[in-house]
mmCIF file of C-alpha atoms in Angstrom:
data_model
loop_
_atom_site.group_PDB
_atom_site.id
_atom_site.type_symbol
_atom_site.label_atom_id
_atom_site.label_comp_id
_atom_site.label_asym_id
_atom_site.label_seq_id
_atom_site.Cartn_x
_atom_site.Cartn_y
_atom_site.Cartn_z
ATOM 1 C CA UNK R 1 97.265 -62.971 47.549
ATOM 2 C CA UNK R 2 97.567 -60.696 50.613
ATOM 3 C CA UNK R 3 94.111 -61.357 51.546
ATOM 4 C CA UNK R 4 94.710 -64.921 51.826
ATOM 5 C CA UNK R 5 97.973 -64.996 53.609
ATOM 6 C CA UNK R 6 96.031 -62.175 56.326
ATOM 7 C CA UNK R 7 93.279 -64.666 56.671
ATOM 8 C CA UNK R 8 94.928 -67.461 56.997
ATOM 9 C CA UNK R 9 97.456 -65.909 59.200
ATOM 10 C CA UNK R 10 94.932 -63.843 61.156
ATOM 11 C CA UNK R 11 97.501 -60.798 60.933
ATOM 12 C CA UNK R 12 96.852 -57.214 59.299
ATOM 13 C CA UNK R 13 97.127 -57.473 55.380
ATOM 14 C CA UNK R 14 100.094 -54.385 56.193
ATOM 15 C CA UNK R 15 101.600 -56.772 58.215
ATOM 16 C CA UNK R 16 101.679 -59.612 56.234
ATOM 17 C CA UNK R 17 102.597 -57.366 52.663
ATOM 18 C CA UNK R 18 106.247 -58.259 52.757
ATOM 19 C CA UNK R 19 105.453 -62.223 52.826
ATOM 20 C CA UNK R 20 102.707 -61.774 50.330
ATOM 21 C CA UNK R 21 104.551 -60.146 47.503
ATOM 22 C CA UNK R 22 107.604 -62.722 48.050
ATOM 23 C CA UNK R 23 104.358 -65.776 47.857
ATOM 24 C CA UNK R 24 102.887 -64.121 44.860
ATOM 25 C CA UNK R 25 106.524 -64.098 43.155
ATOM 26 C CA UNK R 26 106.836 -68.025 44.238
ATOM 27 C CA UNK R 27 103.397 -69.404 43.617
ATOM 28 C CA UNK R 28 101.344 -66.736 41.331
ATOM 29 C CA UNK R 29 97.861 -65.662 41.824
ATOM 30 C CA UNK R 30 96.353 -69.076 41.900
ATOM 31 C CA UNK R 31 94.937 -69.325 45.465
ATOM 32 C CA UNK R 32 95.604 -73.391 45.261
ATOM 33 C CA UNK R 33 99.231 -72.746 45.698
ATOM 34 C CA UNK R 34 99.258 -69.937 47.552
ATOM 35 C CA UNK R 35 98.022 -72.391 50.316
ATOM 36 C CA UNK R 36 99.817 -75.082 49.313
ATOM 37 C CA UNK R 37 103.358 -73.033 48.947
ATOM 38 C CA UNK R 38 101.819 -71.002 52.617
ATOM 39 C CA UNK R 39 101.898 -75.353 54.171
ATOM 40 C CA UNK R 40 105.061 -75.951 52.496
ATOM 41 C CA UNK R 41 106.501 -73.502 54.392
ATOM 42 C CA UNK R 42 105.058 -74.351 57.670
ATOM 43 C CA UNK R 43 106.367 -77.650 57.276
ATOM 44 C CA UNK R 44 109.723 -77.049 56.107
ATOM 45 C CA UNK R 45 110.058 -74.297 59.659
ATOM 46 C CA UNK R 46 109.982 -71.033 57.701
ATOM 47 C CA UNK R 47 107.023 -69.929 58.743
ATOM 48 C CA UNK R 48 105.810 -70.730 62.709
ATOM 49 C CA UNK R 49 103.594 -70.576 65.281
ATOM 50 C CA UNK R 50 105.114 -68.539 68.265
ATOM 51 C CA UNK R 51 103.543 -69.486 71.586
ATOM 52 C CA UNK R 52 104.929 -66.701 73.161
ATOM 53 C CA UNK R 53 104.117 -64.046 70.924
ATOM 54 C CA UNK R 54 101.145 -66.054 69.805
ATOM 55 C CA UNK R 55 101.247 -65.108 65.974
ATOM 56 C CA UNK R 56 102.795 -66.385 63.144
ATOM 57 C CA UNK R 57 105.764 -65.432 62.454
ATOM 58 C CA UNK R 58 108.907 -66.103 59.227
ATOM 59 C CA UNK R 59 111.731 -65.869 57.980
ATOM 60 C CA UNK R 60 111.704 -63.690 54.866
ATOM 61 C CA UNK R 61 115.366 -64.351 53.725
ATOM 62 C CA UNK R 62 114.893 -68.435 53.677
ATOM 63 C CA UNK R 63 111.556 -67.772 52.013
ATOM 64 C CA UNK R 64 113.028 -66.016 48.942
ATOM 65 C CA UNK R 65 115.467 -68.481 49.027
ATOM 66 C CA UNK R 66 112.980 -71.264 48.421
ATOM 67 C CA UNK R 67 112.344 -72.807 44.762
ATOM 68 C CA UNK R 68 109.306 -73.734 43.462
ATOM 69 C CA UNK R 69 108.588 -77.111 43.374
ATOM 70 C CA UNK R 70 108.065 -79.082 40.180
ATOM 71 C CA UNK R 71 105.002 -80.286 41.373
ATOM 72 C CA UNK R 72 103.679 -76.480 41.123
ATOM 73 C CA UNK R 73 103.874 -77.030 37.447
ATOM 74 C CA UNK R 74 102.367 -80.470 37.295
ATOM 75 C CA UNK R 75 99.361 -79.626 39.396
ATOM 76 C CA UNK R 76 98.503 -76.330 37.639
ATOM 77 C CA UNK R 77 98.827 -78.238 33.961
ATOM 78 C CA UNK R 78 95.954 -80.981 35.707
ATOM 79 C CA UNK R 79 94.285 -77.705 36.968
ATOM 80 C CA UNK R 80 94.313 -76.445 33.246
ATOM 81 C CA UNK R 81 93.066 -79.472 32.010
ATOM 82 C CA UNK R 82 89.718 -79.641 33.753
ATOM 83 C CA UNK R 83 88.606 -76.615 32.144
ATOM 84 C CA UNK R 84 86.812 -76.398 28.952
ATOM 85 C CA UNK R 85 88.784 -77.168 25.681
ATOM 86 C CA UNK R 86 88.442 -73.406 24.505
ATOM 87 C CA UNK R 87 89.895 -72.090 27.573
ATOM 88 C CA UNK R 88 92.590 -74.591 27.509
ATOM 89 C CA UNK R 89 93.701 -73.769 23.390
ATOM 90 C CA UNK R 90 93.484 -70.328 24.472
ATOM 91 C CA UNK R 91 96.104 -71.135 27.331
ATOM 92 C CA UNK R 92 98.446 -72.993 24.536
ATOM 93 C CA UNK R 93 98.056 -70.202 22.264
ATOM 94 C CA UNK R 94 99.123 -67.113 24.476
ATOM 95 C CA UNK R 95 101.992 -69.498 26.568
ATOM 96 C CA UNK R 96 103.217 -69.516 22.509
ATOM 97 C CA UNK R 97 103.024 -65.794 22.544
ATOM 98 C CA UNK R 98 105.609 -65.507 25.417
ATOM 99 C CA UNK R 99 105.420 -63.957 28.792
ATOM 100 C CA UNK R 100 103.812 -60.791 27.686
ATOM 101 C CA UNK R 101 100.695 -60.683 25.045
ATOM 102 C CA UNK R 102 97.503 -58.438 23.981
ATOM 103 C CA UNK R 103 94.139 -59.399 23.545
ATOM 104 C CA UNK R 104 94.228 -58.658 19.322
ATOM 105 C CA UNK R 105 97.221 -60.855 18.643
ATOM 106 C CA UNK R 106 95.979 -63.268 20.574
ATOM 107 C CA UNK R 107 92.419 -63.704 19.003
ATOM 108 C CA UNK R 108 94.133 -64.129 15.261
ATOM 109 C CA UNK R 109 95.823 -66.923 16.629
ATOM 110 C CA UNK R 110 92.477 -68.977 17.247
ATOM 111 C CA UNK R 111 90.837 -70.799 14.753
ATOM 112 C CA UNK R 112 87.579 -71.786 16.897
ATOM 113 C CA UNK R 113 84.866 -69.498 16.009
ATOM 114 C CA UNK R 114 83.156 -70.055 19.755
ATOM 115 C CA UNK R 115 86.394 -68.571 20.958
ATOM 116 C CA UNK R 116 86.057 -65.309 23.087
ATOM 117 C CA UNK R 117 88.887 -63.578 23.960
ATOM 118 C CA UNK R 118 87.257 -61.447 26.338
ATOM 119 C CA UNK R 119 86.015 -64.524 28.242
ATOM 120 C CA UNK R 120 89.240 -66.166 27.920
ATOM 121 C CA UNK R 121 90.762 -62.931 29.707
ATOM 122 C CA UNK R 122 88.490 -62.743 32.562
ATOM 123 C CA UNK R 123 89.081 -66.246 33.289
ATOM 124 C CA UNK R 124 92.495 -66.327 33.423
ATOM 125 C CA UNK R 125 92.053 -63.557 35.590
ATOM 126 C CA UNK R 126 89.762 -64.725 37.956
ATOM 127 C CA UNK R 127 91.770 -68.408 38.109
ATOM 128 C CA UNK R 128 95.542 -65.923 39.339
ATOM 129 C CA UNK R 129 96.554 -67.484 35.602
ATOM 130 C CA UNK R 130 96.721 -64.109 33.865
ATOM 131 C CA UNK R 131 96.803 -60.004 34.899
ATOM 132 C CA UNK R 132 96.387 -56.971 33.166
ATOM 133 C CA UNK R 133 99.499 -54.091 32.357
ATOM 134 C CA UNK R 134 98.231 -51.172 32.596
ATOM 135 C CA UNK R 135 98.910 -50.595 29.036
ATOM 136 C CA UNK R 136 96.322 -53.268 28.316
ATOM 137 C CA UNK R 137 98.899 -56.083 27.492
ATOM 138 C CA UNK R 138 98.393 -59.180 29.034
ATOM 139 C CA UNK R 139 101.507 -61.182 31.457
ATOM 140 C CA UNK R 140 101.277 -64.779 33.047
ATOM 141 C CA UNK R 141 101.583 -64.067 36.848
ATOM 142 C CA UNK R 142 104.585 -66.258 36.844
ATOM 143 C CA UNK R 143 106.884 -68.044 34.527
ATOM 144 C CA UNK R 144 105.827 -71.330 35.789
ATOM 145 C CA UNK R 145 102.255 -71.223 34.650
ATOM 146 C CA UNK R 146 103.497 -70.086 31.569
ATOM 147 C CA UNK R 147 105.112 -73.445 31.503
ATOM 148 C CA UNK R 148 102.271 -75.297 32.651
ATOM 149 C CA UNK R 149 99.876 -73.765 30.091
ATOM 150 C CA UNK R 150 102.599 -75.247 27.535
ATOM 151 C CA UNK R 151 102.624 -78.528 28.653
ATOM 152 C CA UNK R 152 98.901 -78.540 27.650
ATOM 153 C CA UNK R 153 100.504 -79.170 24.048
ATOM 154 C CA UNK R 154 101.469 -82.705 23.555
ATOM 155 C CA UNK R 155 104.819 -82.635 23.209
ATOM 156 C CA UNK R 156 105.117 -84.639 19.834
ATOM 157 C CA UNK R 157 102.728 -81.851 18.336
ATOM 158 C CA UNK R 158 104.698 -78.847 19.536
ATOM 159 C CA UNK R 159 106.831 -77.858 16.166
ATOM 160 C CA UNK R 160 103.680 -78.241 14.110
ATOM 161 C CA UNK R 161 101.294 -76.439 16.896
ATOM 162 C CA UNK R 162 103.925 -73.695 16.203
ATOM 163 C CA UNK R 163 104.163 -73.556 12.951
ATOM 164 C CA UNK R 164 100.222 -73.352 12.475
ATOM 165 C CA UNK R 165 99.946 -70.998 14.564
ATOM 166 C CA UNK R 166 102.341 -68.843 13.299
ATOM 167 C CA UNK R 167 100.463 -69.115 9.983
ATOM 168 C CA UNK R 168 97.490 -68.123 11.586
ATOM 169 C CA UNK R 169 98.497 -65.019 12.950
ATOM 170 C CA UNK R 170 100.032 -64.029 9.259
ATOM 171 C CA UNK R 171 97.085 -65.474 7.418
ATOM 172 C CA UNK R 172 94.805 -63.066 10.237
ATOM 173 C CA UNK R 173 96.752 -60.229 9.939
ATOM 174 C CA UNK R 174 97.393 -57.364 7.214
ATOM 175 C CA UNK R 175 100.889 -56.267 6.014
ATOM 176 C CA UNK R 176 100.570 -53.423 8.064
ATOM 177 C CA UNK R 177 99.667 -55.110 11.127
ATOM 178 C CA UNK R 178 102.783 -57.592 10.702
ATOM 179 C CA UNK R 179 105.482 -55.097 9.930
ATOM 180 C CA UNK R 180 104.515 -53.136 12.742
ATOM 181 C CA UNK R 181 102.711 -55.611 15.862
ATOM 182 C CA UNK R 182 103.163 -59.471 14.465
ATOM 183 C CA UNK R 183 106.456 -60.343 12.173
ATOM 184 C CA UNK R 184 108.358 -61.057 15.806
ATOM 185 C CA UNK R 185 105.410 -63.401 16.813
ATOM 186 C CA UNK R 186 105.277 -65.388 13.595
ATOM 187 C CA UNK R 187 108.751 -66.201 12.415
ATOM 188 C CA UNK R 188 109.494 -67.029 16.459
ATOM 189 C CA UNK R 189 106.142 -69.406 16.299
ATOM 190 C CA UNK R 190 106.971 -70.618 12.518
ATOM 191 C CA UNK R 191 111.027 -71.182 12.749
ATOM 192 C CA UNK R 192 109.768 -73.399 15.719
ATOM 193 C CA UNK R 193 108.190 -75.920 13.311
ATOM 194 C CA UNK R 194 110.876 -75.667 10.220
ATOM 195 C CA UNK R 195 112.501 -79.013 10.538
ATOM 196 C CA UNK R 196 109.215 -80.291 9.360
ATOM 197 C CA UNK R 197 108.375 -81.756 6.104
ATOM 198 C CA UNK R 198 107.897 -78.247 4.690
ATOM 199 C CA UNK R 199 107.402 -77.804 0.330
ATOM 200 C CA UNK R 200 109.523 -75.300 -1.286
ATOM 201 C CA UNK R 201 106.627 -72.865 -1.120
ATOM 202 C CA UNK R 202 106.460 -72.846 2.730
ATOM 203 C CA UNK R 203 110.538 -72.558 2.862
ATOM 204 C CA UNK R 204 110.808 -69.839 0.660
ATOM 205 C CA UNK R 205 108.003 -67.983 2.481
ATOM 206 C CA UNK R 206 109.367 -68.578 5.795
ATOM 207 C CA UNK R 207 112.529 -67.426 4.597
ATOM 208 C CA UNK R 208 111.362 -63.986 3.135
ATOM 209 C CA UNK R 209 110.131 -63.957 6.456
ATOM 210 C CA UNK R 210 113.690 -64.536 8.459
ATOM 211 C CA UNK R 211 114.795 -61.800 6.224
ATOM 212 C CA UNK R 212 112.041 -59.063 7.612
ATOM 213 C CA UNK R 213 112.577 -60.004 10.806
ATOM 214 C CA UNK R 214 116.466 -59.950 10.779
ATOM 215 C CA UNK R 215 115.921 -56.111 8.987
ATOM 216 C CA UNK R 216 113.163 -55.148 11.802
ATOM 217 C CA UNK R 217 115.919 -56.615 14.391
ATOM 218 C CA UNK R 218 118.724 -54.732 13.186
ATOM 219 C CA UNK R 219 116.492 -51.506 12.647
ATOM 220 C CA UNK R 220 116.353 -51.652 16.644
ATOM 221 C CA UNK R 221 119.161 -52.666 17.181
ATOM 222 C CA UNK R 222 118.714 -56.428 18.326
ATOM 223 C CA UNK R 223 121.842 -57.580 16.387
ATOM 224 C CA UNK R 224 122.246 -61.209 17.862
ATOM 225 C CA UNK R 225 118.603 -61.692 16.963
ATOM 226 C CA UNK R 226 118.967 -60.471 13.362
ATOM 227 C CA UNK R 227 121.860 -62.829 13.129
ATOM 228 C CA UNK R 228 119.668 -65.362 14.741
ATOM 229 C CA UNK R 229 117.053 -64.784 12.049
ATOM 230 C CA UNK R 230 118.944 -64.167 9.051
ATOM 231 C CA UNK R 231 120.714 -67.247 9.239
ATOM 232 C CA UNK R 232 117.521 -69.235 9.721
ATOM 233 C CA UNK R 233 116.453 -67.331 6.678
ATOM 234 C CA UNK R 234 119.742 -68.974 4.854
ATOM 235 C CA UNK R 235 119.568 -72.583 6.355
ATOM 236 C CA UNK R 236 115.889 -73.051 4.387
ATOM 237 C CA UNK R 237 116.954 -71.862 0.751
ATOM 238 C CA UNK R 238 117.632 -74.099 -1.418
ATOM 239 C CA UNK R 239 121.133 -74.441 -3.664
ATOM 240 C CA UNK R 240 119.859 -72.967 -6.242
ATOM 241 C CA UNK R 241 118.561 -70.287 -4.885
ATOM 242 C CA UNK R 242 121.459 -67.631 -6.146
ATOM 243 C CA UNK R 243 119.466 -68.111 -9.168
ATOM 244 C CA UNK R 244 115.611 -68.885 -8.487
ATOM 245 C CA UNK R 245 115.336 -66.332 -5.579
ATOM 246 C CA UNK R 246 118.175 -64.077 -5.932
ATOM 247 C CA UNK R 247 116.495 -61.137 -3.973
ATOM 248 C CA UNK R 248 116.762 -63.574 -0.983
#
């Protein structure tokens, strides 16, 4: 992002550092809007053309003050859509994941075959969409891609796209891996979908599965969240359930 704003500003990438990281926190990584947000700005009088100095100048304050438009999330969501179908279920899968996901959880949530995580990555990288922790994990360079990746899911199909994904992930992954990387991912992803037609089976399940996460969030001390969970866990057993599933 600093590249562009010295290039287009024809300034010293130190000098223009300040304005860069506030344009990376407003518009991302994607260079589209990074020079859309950089004429925004020129329009709106925060940041000028000074005769007598004869280099751009701004006004940092007013900048940070500025909201993204809703447009930003519009436009990126087209963006998204031009790409190839893989690239654009991997986008719906990891803006279910959250802000923050790793390569690994992500891949069990695909059902494609042809899907290659790796490839996935770099492209998101290379499109400002997606960067790399230096723990590995993966973040959306700002909350409003995240958003626009999400409104790649039609919004009729969003409580069973979560549910089945959330089923993927469990179905993918070994007890292990869910008591110690997953259970957080799939009862968030499957409690999203529970006011479907579920059968007993799938209610029970999911509720066995309210009651590990509630435990995992009280064993870190997360006690809203267990409540959240736990009573979740209670709303989808049945009335007889003091007697069919007692341990529940």
């Amino acid at each position: 992002v600093n590249s562009i704003v010295s290039d287009a500003l024809c300034l010293p990438p130190s000098l223009c550092r300040p304005l860069s990281t506030v344009i990376h926190q407003k518009a991302g990584g994607v260079i589209l809007f990074v020079i859309r947000f950089l004429n925004s700005l020129n329009k709106q009088g925060h940041l000028v053309y000074c005769l007598e100095s004869r280099r751009w100048t701004w006004d940092l304050e007013k900048i940070k003050s500025e909201r993204v438009s809703e447009d930003f999330v519009v436009h990126t969501t087209l963006q998204m859509n031009s790409l190839p179908k893989l690239v654009q279920t991997g986008f719906m899968n990891a803006a279910c994941l959250g802000s923050n996901f790793n390569a690994s959880i992500l891949g069990k949530t695909i059902k494609d075959e042809g899907f290659d995580v790796c490839s996935f990555l770099k492209i998101g990288k290379d499109g400002g969409y997606i960067e790399e922790s230096e723990s590995g994990s993966y973040s959306w360079t700002h909350d409003q891609i995240q958003q626009a990746a999400y409104n790649l899911i039609p919004p009729m199909q969003r409580e069973s796209f979560h549910f089945q994904l959330g089923q993927r992930l469990l179905e993918n992954s070994t007890n292990c891996d869910v008591k110690r990387d997953v259970l957080f991912f799939v009862v968030d992803n499957m409690n999203k979908g529970k006011d479907l037609k579920l059968d007993r089976g799938q209610m029970t399940q999911l509720a066995r599965l309210n009651l590990q996460a509630g435990n995992k969030a009280i064993s870190t001390s997360r006690f809203h969240s267990a409540a959240e969970y736990l009573q979740t866990g209670i709303s989808l057993l049945s009335k007889d359930s003091w007697i069919q599933q007692y341990d529940l």
